[in-house]
mmCIF file of C-alpha atoms and ligand atoms in Angstrom:
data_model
loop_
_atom_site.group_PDB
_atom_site.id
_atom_site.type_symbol
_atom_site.label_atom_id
_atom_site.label_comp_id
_atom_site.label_asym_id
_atom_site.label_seq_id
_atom_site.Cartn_x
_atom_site.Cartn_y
_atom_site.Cartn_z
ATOM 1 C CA UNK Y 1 195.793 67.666 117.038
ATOM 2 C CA UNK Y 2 192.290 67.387 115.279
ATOM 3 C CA UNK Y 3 189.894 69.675 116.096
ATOM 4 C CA UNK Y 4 186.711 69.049 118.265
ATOM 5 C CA UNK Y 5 183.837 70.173 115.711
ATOM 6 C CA UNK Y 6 179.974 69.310 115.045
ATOM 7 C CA UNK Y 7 179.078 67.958 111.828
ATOM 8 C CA UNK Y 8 175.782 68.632 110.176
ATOM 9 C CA UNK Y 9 174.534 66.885 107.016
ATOM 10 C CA UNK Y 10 171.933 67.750 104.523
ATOM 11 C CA UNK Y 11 172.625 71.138 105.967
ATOM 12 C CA UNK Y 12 170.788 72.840 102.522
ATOM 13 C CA UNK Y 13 167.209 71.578 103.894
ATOM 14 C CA UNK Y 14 164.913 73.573 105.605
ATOM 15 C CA UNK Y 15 166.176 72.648 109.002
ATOM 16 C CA UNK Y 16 169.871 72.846 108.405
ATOM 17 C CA UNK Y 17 169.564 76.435 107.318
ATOM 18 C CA UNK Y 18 168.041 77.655 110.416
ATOM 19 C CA UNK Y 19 169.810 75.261 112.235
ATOM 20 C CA UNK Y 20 172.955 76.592 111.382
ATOM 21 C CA UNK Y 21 172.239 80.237 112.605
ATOM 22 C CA UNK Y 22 171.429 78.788 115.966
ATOM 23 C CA UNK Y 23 174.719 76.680 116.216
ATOM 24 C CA UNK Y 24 176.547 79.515 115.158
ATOM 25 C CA UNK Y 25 175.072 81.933 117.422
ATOM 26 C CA UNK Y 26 175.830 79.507 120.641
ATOM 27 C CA UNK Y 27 179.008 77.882 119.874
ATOM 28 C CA UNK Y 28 182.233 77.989 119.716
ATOM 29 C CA UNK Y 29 182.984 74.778 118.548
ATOM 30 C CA UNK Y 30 183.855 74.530 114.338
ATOM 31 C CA UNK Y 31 180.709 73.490 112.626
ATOM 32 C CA UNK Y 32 181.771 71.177 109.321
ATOM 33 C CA UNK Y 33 178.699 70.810 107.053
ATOM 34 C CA UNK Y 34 178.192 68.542 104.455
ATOM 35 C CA UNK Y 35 175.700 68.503 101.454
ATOM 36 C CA UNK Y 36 175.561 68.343 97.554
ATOM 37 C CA UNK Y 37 174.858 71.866 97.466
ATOM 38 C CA UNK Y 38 176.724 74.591 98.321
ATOM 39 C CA UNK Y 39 175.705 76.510 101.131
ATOM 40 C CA UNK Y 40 172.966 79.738 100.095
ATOM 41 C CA UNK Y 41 174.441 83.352 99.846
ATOM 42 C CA UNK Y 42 178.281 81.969 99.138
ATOM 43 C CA UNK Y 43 178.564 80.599 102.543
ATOM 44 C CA UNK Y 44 178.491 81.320 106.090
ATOM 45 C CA UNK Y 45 181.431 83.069 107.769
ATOM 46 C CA UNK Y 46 181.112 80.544 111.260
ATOM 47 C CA UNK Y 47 180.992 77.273 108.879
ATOM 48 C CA UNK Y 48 183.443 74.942 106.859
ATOM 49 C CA UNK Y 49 181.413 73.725 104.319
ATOM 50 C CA UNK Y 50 182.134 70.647 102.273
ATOM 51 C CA UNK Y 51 180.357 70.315 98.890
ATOM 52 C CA UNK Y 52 179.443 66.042 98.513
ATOM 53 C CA UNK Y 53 177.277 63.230 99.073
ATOM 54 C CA UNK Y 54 177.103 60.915 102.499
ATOM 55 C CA UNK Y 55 177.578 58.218 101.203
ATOM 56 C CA UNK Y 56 181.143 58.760 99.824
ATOM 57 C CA UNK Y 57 183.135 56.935 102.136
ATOM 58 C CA UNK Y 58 186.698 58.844 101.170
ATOM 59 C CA UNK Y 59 185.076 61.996 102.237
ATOM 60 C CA UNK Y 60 183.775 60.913 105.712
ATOM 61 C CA UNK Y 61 187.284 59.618 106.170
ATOM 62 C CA UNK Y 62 188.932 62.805 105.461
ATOM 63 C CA UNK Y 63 186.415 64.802 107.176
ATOM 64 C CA UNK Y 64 187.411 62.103 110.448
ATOM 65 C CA UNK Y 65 190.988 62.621 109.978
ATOM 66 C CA UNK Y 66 190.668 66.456 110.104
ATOM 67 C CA UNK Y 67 188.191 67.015 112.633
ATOM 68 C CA UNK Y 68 187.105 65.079 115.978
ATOM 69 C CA UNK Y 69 183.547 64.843 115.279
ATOM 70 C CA UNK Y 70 181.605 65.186 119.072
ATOM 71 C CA UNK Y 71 177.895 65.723 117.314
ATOM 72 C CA UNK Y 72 176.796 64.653 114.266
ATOM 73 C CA UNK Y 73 173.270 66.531 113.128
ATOM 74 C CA UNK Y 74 172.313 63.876 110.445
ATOM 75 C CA UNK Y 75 169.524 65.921 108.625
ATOM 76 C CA UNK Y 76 170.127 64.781 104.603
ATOM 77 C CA UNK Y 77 166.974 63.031 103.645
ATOM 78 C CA UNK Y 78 164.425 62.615 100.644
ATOM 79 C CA UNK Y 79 161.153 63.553 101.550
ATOM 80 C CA UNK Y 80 157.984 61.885 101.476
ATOM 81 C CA UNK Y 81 156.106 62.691 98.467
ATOM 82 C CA UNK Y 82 160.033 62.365 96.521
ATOM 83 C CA UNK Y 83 160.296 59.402 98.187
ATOM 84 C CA UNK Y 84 157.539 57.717 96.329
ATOM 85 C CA UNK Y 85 158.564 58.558 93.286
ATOM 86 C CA UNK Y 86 162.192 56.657 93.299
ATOM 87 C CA UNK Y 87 161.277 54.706 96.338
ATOM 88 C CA UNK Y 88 165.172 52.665 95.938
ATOM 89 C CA UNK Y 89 167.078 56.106 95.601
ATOM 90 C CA UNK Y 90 165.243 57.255 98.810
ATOM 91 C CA UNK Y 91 166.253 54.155 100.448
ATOM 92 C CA UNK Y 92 169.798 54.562 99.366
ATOM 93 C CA UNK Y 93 170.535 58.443 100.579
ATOM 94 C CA UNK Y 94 167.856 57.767 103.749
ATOM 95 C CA UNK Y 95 169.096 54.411 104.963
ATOM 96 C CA UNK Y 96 172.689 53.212 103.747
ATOM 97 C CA UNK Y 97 172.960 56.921 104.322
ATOM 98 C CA UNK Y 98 171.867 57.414 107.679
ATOM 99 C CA UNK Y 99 173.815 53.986 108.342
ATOM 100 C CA UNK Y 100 177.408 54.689 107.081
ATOM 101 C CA UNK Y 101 177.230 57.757 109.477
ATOM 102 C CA UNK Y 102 175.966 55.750 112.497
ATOM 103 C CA UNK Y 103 179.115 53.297 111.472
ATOM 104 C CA UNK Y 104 181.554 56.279 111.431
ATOM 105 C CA UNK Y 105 179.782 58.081 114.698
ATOM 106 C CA UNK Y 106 180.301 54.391 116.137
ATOM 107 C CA UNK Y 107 183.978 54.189 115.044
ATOM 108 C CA UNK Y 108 184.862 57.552 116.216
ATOM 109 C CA UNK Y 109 182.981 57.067 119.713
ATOM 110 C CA UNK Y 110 185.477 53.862 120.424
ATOM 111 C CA UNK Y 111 188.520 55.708 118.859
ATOM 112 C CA UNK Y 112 187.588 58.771 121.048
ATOM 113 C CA UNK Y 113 186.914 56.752 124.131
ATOM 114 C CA UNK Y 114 183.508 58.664 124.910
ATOM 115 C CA UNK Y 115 179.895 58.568 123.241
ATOM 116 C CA UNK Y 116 179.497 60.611 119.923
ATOM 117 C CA UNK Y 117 176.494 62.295 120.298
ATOM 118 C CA UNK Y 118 173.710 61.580 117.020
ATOM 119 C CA UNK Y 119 171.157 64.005 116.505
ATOM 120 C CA UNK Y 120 168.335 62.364 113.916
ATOM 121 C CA UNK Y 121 165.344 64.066 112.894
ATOM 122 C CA UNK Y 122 162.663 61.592 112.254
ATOM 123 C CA UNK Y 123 158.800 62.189 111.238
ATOM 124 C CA UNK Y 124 155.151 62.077 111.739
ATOM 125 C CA UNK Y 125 155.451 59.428 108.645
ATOM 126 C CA UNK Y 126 156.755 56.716 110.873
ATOM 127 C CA UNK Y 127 153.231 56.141 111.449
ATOM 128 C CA UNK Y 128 150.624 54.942 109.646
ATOM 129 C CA UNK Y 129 146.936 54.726 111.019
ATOM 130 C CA UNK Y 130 145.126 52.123 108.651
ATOM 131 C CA UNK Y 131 141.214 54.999 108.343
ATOM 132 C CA UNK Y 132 140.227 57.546 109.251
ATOM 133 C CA UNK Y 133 138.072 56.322 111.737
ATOM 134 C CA UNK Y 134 141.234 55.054 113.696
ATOM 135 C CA UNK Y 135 142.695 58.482 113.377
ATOM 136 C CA UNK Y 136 140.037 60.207 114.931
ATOM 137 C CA UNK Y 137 139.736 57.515 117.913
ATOM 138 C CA UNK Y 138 143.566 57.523 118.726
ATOM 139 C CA UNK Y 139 143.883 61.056 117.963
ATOM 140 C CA UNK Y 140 147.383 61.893 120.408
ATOM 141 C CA UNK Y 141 149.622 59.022 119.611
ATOM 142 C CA UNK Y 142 152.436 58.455 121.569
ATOM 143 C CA UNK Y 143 155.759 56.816 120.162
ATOM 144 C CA UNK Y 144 155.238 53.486 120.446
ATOM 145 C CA UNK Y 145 151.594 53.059 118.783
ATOM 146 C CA UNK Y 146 150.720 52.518 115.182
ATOM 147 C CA UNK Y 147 154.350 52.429 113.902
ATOM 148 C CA UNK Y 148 153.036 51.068 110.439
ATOM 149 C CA UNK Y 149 154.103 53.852 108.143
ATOM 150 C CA UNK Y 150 152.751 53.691 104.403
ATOM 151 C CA UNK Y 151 155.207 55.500 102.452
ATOM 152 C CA UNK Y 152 159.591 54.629 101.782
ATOM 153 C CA UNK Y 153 160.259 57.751 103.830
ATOM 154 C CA UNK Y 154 158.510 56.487 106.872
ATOM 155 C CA UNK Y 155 159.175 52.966 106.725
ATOM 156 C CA UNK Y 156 163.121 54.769 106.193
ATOM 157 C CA UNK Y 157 163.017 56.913 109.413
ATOM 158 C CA UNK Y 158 161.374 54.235 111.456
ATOM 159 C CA UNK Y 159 163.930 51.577 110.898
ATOM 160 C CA UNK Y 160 166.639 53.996 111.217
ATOM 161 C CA UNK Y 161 165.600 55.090 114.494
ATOM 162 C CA UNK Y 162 166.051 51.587 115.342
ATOM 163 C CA UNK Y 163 169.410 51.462 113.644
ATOM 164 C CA UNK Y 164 170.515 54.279 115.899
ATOM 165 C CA UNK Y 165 169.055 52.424 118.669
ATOM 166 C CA UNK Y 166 170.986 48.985 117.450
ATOM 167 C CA UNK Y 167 174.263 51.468 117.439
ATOM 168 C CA UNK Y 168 173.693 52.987 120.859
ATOM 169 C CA UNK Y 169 172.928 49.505 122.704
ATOM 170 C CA UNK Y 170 174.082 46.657 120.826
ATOM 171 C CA UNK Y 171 176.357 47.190 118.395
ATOM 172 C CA UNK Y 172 179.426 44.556 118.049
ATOM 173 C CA UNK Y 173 177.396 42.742 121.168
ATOM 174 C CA UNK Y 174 179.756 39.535 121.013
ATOM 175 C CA UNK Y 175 182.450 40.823 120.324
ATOM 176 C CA UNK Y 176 184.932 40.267 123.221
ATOM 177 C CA UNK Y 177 185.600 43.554 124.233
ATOM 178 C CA UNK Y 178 182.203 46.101 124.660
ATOM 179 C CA UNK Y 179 183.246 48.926 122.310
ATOM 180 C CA UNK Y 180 182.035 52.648 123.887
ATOM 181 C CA UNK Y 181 178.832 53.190 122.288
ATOM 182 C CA UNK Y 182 177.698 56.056 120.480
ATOM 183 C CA UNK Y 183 174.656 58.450 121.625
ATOM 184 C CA UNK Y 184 171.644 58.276 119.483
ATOM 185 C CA UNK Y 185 168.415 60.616 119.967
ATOM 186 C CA UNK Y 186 165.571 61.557 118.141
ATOM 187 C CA UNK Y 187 162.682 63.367 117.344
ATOM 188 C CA UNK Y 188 159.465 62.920 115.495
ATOM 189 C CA UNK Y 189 158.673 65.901 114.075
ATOM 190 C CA UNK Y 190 155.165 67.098 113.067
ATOM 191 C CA UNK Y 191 155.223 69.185 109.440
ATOM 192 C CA UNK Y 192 157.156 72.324 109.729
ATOM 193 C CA UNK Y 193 156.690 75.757 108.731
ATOM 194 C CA UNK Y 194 159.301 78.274 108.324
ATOM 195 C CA UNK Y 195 159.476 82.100 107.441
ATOM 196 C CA UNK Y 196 162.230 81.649 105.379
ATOM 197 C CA UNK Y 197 162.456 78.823 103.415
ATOM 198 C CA UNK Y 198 159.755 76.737 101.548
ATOM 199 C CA UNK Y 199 159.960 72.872 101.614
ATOM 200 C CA UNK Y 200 160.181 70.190 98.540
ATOM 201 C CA UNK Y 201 158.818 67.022 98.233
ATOM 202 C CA UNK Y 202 157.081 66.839 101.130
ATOM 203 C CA UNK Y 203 153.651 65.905 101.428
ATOM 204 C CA UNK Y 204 152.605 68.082 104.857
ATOM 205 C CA UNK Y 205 153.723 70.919 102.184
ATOM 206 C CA UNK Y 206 150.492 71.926 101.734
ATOM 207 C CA UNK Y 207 150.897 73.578 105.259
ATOM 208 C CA UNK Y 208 153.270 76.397 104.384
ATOM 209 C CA UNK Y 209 152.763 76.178 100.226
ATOM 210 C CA UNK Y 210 149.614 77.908 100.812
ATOM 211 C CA UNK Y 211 151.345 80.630 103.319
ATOM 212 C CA UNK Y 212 153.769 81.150 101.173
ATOM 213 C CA UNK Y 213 151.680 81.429 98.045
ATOM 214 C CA UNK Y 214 149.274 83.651 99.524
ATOM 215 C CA UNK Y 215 152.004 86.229 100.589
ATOM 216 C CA UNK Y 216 153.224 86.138 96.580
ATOM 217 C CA UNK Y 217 150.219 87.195 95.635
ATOM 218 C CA UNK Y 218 149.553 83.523 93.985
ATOM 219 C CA UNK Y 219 146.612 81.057 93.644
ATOM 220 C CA UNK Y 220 147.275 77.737 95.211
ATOM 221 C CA UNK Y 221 145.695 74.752 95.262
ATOM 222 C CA UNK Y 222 145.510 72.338 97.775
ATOM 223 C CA UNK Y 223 146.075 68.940 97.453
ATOM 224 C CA UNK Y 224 144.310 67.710 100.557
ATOM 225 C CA UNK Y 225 140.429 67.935 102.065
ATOM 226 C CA UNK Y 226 139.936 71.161 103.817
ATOM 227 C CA UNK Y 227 139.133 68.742 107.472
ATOM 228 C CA UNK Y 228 142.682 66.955 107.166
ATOM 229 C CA UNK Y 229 144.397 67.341 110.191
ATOM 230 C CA UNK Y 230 148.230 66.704 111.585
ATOM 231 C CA UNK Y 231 150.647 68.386 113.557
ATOM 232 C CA UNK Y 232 152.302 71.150 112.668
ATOM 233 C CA UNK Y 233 155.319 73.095 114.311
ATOM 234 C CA UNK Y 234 157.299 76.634 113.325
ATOM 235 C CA UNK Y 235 160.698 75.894 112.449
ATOM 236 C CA UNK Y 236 162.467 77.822 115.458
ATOM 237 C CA UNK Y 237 160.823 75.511 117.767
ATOM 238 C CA UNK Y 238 162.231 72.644 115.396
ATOM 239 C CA UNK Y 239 165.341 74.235 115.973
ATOM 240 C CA UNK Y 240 164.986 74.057 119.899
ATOM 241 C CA UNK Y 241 164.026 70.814 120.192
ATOM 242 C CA UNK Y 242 167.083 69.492 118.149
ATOM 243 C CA UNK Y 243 169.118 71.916 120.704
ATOM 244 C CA UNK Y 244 167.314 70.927 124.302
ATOM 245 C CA UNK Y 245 167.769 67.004 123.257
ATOM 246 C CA UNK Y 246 171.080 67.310 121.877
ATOM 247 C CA UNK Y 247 172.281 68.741 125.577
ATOM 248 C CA UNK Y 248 169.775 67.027 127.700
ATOM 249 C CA UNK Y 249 172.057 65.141 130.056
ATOM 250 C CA UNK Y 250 171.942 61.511 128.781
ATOM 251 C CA UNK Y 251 170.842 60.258 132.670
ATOM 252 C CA UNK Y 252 167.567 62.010 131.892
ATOM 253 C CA UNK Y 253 166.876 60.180 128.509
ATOM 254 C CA UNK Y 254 164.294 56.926 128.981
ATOM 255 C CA UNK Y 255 163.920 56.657 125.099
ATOM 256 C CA UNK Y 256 165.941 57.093 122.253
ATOM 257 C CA UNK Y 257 162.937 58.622 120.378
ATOM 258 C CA UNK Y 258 160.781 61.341 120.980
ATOM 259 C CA UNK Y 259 157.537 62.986 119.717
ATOM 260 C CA UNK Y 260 157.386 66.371 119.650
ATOM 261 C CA UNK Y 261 155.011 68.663 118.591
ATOM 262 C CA UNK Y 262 153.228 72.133 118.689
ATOM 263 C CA UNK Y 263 149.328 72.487 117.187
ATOM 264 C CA UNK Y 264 147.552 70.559 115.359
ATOM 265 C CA UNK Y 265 145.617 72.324 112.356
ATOM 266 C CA UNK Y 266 143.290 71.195 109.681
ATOM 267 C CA UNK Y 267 144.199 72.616 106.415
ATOM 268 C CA UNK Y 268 140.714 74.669 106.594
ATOM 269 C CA UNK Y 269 142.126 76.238 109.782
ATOM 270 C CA UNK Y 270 145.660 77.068 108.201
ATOM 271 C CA UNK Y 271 143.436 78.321 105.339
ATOM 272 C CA UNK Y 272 142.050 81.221 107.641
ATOM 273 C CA UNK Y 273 144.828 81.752 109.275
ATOM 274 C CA UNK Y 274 146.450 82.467 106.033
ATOM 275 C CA UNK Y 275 143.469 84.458 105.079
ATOM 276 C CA UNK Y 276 143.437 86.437 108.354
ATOM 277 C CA UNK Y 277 146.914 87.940 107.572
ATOM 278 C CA UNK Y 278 146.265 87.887 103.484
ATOM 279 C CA UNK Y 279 142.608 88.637 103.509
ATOM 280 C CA UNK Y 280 143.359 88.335 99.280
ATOM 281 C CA UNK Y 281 144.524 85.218 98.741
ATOM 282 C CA UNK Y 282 142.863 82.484 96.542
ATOM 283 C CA UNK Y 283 143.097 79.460 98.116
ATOM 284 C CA UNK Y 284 141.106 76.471 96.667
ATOM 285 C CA UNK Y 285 140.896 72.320 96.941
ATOM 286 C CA UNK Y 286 142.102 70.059 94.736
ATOM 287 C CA UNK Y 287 142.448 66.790 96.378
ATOM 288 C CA UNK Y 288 145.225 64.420 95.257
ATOM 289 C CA UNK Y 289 144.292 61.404 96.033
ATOM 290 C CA UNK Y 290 147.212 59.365 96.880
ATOM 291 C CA UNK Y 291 149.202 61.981 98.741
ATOM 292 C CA UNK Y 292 145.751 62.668 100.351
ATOM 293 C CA UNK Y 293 145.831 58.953 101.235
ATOM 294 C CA UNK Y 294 149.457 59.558 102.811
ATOM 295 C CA UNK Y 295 148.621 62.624 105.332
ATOM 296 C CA UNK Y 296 145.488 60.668 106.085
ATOM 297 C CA UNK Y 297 147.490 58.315 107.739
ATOM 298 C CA UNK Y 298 149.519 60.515 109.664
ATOM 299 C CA UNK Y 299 148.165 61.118 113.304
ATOM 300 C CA UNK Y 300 146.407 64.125 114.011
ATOM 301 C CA UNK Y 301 148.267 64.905 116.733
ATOM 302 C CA UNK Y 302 151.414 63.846 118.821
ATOM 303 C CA UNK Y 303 151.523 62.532 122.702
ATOM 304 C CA UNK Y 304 155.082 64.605 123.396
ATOM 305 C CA UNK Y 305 154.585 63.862 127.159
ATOM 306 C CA UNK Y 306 157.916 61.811 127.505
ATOM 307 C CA UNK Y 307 160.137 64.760 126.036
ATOM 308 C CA UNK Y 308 158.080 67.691 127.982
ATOM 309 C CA UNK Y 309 158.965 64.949 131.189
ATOM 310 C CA UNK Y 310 162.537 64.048 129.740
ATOM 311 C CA UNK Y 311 164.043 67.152 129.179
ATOM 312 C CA UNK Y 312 161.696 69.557 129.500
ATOM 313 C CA UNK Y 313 160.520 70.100 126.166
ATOM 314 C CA UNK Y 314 158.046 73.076 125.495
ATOM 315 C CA UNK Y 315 157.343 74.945 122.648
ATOM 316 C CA UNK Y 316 156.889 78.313 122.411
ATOM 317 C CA UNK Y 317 154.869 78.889 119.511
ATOM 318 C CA UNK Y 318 151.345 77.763 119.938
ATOM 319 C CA UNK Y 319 149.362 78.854 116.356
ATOM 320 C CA UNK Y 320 148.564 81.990 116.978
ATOM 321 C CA UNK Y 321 151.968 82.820 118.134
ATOM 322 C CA UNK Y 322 153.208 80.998 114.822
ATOM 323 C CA UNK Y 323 151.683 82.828 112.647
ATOM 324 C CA UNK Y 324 151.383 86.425 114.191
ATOM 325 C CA UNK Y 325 154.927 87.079 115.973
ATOM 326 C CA UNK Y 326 156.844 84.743 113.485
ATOM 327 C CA UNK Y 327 155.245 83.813 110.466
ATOM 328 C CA UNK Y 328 153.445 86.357 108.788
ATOM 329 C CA UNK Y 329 155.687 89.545 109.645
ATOM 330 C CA UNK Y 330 158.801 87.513 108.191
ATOM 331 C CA UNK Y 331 157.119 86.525 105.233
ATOM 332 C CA UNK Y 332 155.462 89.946 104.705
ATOM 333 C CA UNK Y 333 159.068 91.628 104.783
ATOM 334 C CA UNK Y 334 160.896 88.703 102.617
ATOM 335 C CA UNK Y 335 158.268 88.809 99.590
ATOM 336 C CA UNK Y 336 157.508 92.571 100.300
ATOM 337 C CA UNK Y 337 153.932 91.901 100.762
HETATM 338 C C1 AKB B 401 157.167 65.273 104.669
HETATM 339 O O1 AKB B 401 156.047 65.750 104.397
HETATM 340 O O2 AKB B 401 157.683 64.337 104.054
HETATM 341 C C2 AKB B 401 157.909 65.843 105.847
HETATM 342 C C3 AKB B 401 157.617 65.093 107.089
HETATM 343 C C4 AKB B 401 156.258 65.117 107.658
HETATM 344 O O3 AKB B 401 158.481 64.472 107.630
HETATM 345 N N1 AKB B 401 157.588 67.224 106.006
#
């Protein structure tokens, strides 16, 4: 008899890590997770952890003959600013990725005669607002507007999420017999900011780079205009959001992707918040241009009305709250400072 266990990929990222504490904490199903790296700090005591790449085919299979796989957390992705620099590699690992693992989560959902539930976290960069004049008009998007993303990532997660969509509808639609369809959700996620872990290759890094830096003791840089302005959210709200969708009951659900989000800041506003806690710091602008380019085109904020409707999403860290109960003491304690 297998047994019933959640797999998480890309479980190495910023999400996965925090991600997993919260999954362990709850559950008491076996949590398989997958990812080229080994875990951090020689493992976790709650987790099987498999050390390889998503889009080895042999691999899935064995993991499906050992375990029956109810959720799949499908995190592993290349970033945006990576993205751009070996746009068909990001392609590879963030769509024939993403869509071997909808294929298995589809196999295993007819095999186990009931939905496999896919978790996908998908991005602010599935849009793309062509100026800035546009982003200041339509400044709370909601899902369906502006879905013109600039970069590989975005145009990556946007066609996935339709992929998923595809998998959770339609998938084998004339064949004879309707096979039992898996359960894809999503989220967009704003740029997110965690205590504990500092992103790569991302291009809303500027966000908690300059946190981070400034509780080091180091000079940073910016690499956008002190007015830019997108969403931002702390990552144990990213955390609960993943969590509340994953168990909102699927009657609830009129989308298969959400927006979520939690402030919106302009990097000058991050810049004294930072400064508030690290009244020290040397923080300065440096504009890149073309990554400037990219967060320009990113909304300012998110229209998260459907999810706060759907199942009840909240979050509980506004800014303030961010940065003085969660942010700041955490990163004061890990660096010392
Ligand atoms: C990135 O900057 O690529 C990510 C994202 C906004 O999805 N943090």
């Amino acid at each position: 008899m297998r047994k019933r266990a959640i797999l998480i990929t890309g479980v190495v990222g910023e999400i996965g890590q925090a991600l997993i504490e919260a999954l362990a904490g709850q559950n008491d199903r076996q949590l398989v997770t997958l990812d080229l790296k080994p875990l951090p700090a020689g493992g976790h005591p709650k987790v099987i952890h498999v050390v390889g790449d998503i889009m080895d085919d042999v691999l899935l299979s064995r993991l499906i003959t050992e375990y029956e796989i109810g959720t799949i957390y499908h995190l592993a992705a290349l970033l945006s600013t990576r993205s751009e620099f070996t746009p068909e590699l990001a392609h590879r690992v963030n769509v024939d990725g993403t869509l071997g693992l909808l294929r298995l989560a589809a196999e295993q959902s007819q095999w186990q005669g009931q939905s496999v539930r896919f978790i996908f976290p998908s991005s602010i960069a599935a849009y793309g607002l062509p100026s800035l004049a546009t982003k200041a008009r339509d400044n709370r998007v909601a899902e369906w507007e502006w879905n013109n993303p600039t970069t590989m990532y975005g145009c990556n997660k946007l066609y996935c999420e339709l992929l998923g969509s595809y998998y959770s509808h339609n998938y084998k639609q004339l064949a004879a017999e309707q096979p039992v369809m898996l359960d894809f959700r999503a989220v967009r996620f704003p740029g997110l900011i965690s205590a504990f872990t500092v992103p790569s290759g991302g291009t809303s890094d500027y966000g908690p780079e300059m946190l981070h830096a400034a509780a080091q003791g180091k000079a940073y840089e910016c690499f956008v205009r002190p007015d830019t302005r997108i969403p931002f959210m702390a990552m144990p709200d990213a955390v609960t959001a993943l969590l509340e969708l994953a168990a909102a009951p699927a009657a609830k659900l009129t989308r298969s992707v959400y927006n979520v989000t939690s402030f919106s800041l302009s990097a000058a506003e991050i810049r004294d918040l930072v400064l508030r806690a690290f009244p020290e710091a040397e923080i300065t602008y440096s504009p890149h241009s073309k990554r400037q380019a990219i967060v320009d085109s990113w909304p300012a904020d998110l229209n998260d009305s459907a999810a706060r409707r759907d199942w009840g999403w909240a979050p509980a860290y506004d800014a303030e709250r961010a940065f003085g109960e969660y942010l700041v003491p955490n990163i004061r304690r890990r660096y010392g400072a």
